[in-house]
Amino acid sequence: PSIRDYSDGRFTILAAPLVLTAPNGGETWHIGATETITWTADIDTIGPDVRLGLHRGGAFLGWIHRRTENDGTYNWLVPDSLAPSSNYRIRVQSFTDNALRDYSDAGFDIAPAP
C-alpha cells in the first residue's frame, strides 16, 4: 500500500455520447409484439439520425432500421422470422459515423408469442 502514484494533472470523465438503454440484458421480448428500443444520445456528436441493428451472439443478423430519427426511441415489431433464442443484442449507431455505437450490455431473449 505504500507504493502508489497519482495523475500528474487533472482530467475530465465525459459521458458516452451514445448509450443504448433498452433492451439492456435479461429481458424477454415476444415474437409479434411491439417492443420499444431506447437510447440516449448527444445529438451534436451523434447527429440527427441513427441505425439500429440486431445481433445474436457475435453474429450480425441485419438492420432493424437503417435510418431513424435520433429521438431516443423506436417501436419495433418483433418479426416472426426470428428464431426464439437467447443472447440477442441490439446495436445503435450514428448514421454518419459508424465508430459511434453502443450495444445491449447483455443478451436478451426472444420468445414465441404468449
mmCIF file of C-alpha atoms in Angstrom:
data_model
loop_
_atom_site.group_PDB
_atom_site.id
_atom_site.type_symbol
_atom_site.label_atom_id
_atom_site.label_comp_id
_atom_site.label_asym_id
_atom_site.label_seq_id
_atom_site.Cartn_x
_atom_site.Cartn_y
_atom_site.Cartn_z
ATOM 1 C CA PRO A 1 0.000 0.000 0.000
ATOM 2 C CA SER A 2 2.935 2.383 0.306
ATOM 3 C CA ILE A 3 3.791 2.068 -3.415
ATOM 4 C CA ARG A 4 1.475 4.279 -5.468
ATOM 5 C CA ASP A 5 1.311 7.090 -7.979
ATOM 6 C CA TYR A 6 -1.203 9.771 -8.926
ATOM 7 C CA SER A 7 -2.089 11.587 -12.145
ATOM 8 C CA ASP A 8 0.215 14.460 -12.941
ATOM 9 C CA GLY A 9 -2.713 16.675 -13.838
ATOM 10 C CA ARG A 10 -6.459 16.921 -13.696
ATOM 11 C CA PHE A 11 -8.629 15.132 -16.223
ATOM 12 C CA THR A 12 -12.310 15.010 -17.074
ATOM 13 C CA ILE A 13 -14.515 11.962 -17.467
ATOM 14 C CA LEU A 14 -17.185 12.612 -20.074
ATOM 15 C CA ALA A 15 -20.450 10.789 -20.526
ATOM 16 C CA ALA A 16 -20.612 8.453 -23.513
ATOM 17 C CA PRO A 17 -22.214 10.261 -26.478
ATOM 18 C CA LEU A 18 -24.488 7.284 -27.266
ATOM 19 C CA VAL A 19 -25.942 4.750 -24.805
ATOM 20 C CA LEU A 20 -28.457 2.001 -25.564
ATOM 21 C CA THR A 21 -30.826 1.826 -22.574
ATOM 22 C CA ALA A 22 -33.306 -0.908 -23.622
ATOM 23 C CA PRO A 23 -33.121 -3.767 -24.121
ATOM 24 C CA ASN A 24 -30.037 -3.945 -21.993
ATOM 25 C CA GLY A 25 -29.986 -7.582 -20.945
ATOM 26 C CA GLY A 26 -32.251 -10.081 -19.269
ATOM 27 C CA GLU A 27 -35.497 -9.001 -20.944
ATOM 28 C CA THR A 28 -37.810 -11.367 -22.793
ATOM 29 C CA TRP A 29 -39.385 -9.940 -25.924
ATOM 30 C CA HIS A 30 -42.070 -11.862 -27.781
ATOM 31 C CA ILE A 31 -42.443 -12.527 -31.475
ATOM 32 C CA GLY A 32 -45.339 -10.474 -32.846
ATOM 33 C CA ALA A 33 -45.181 -7.919 -30.009
ATOM 34 C CA THR A 34 -44.194 -4.293 -30.440
ATOM 35 C CA GLU A 35 -41.218 -3.591 -28.180
ATOM 36 C CA THR A 36 -39.547 -0.243 -27.550
ATOM 37 C CA ILE A 37 -35.826 0.208 -28.179
ATOM 38 C CA THR A 38 -34.473 3.233 -26.274
ATOM 39 C CA TRP A 39 -31.201 5.133 -26.136
ATOM 40 C CA THR A 40 -29.710 8.427 -25.033
ATOM 41 C CA ALA A 41 -27.542 10.475 -27.365
ATOM 42 C CA ASP A 42 -25.647 13.728 -27.609
ATOM 43 C CA ILE A 43 -27.272 14.926 -30.825
ATOM 44 C CA ASP A 44 -24.403 17.328 -31.587
ATOM 45 C CA THR A 45 -21.955 14.392 -31.628
ATOM 46 C CA ILE A 46 -24.157 11.592 -32.984
ATOM 47 C CA GLY A 47 -26.191 13.574 -35.498
ATOM 48 C CA PRO A 48 -29.906 13.690 -36.282
ATOM 49 C CA ASP A 49 -30.236 10.013 -37.321
ATOM 50 C CA VAL A 50 -29.151 6.585 -36.074
ATOM 51 C CA ARG A 51 -29.143 2.979 -37.316
ATOM 52 C CA LEU A 52 -30.476 0.028 -35.330
ATOM 53 C CA GLY A 53 -29.014 -3.437 -35.818
ATOM 54 C CA LEU A 54 -29.745 -6.901 -34.445
ATOM 55 C CA HIS A 55 -27.101 -9.385 -33.315
ATOM 56 C CA ARG A 56 -27.281 -12.888 -31.864
ATOM 57 C CA GLY A 57 -24.149 -13.990 -30.102
ATOM 58 C CA GLY A 58 -21.340 -12.456 -32.116
ATOM 59 C CA ALA A 59 -23.222 -12.549 -35.434
ATOM 60 C CA PHE A 60 -24.789 -9.503 -37.074
ATOM 61 C CA LEU A 61 -28.247 -10.570 -38.303
ATOM 62 C CA GLY A 62 -29.243 -7.383 -40.090
ATOM 63 C CA TRP A 63 -30.631 -3.891 -39.726
ATOM 64 C CA ILE A 64 -33.818 -3.366 -37.763
ATOM 65 C CA HIS A 65 -33.913 0.116 -39.265
ATOM 66 C CA ARG A 66 -31.206 1.609 -41.487
ATOM 67 C CA ARG A 67 -32.064 5.226 -40.683
ATOM 68 C CA THR A 68 -34.352 6.531 -37.994
ATOM 69 C CA GLU A 69 -34.617 9.829 -36.186
ATOM 70 C CA ASN A 70 -32.267 10.200 -33.225
ATOM 71 C CA ASP A 71 -35.116 10.873 -30.791
ATOM 72 C CA GLY A 72 -34.226 8.145 -28.276
ATOM 73 C CA THR A 73 -36.995 5.675 -29.065
ATOM 74 C CA TYR A 74 -38.028 3.211 -31.744
ATOM 75 C CA ASN A 75 -41.030 0.869 -31.655
ATOM 76 C CA TRP A 76 -40.044 -2.469 -33.169
ATOM 77 C CA LEU A 77 -42.488 -5.166 -34.219
ATOM 78 C CA VAL A 78 -40.524 -8.333 -33.411
ATOM 79 C CA PRO A 79 -40.768 -10.314 -36.664
ATOM 80 C CA ASP A 80 -41.972 -13.898 -36.815
ATOM 81 C CA SER A 81 -38.940 -14.732 -38.965
ATOM 82 C CA LEU A 82 -36.704 -14.665 -35.854
ATOM 83 C CA ALA A 83 -35.911 -17.901 -34.086
ATOM 84 C CA PRO A 84 -36.834 -17.991 -30.412
ATOM 85 C CA SER A 85 -33.485 -17.872 -28.641
ATOM 86 C CA SER A 86 -31.411 -16.136 -26.014
ATOM 87 C CA ASN A 87 -28.369 -13.931 -26.443
ATOM 88 C CA TYR A 88 -29.871 -11.380 -28.859
ATOM 89 C CA ARG A 89 -28.386 -7.891 -28.679
ATOM 90 C CA ILE A 90 -29.342 -4.545 -30.219
ATOM 91 C CA ARG A 91 -26.819 -2.097 -31.674
ATOM 92 C CA VAL A 92 -27.493 1.631 -32.028
ATOM 93 C CA GLN A 93 -25.001 3.695 -34.019
ATOM 94 C CA SER A 94 -24.651 7.107 -35.555
ATOM 95 C CA PHE A 95 -25.889 7.181 -39.142
ATOM 96 C CA THR A 96 -22.924 9.299 -40.224
ATOM 97 C CA ASP A 97 -20.110 7.796 -38.094
ATOM 98 C CA ASN A 98 -20.220 4.036 -37.596
ATOM 99 C CA ALA A 99 -17.490 4.237 -34.934
ATOM 100 C CA LEU A 100 -20.027 5.904 -32.617
ATOM 101 C CA ARG A 101 -22.124 2.975 -31.393
ATOM 102 C CA ASP A 102 -23.371 1.088 -28.370
ATOM 103 C CA TYR A 103 -24.792 -2.391 -27.785
ATOM 104 C CA SER A 104 -27.075 -4.038 -25.266
ATOM 105 C CA ASP A 105 -24.897 -4.698 -22.224
ATOM 106 C CA ALA A 106 -26.026 -8.328 -22.099
ATOM 107 C CA GLY A 107 -28.193 -10.617 -24.172
ATOM 108 C CA PHE A 108 -31.977 -10.665 -24.108
ATOM 109 C CA ASP A 109 -34.410 -13.415 -25.111
ATOM 110 C CA ILE A 110 -36.840 -13.583 -27.992
ATOM 111 C CA ALA A 111 -39.641 -15.993 -27.214
ATOM 112 C CA PRO A 112 -42.709 -17.277 -29.065
ATOM 113 C CA ALA A 113 -45.869 -15.202 -28.805
ATOM 114 C CA PRO A 114 -47.607 -15.860 -25.477
#
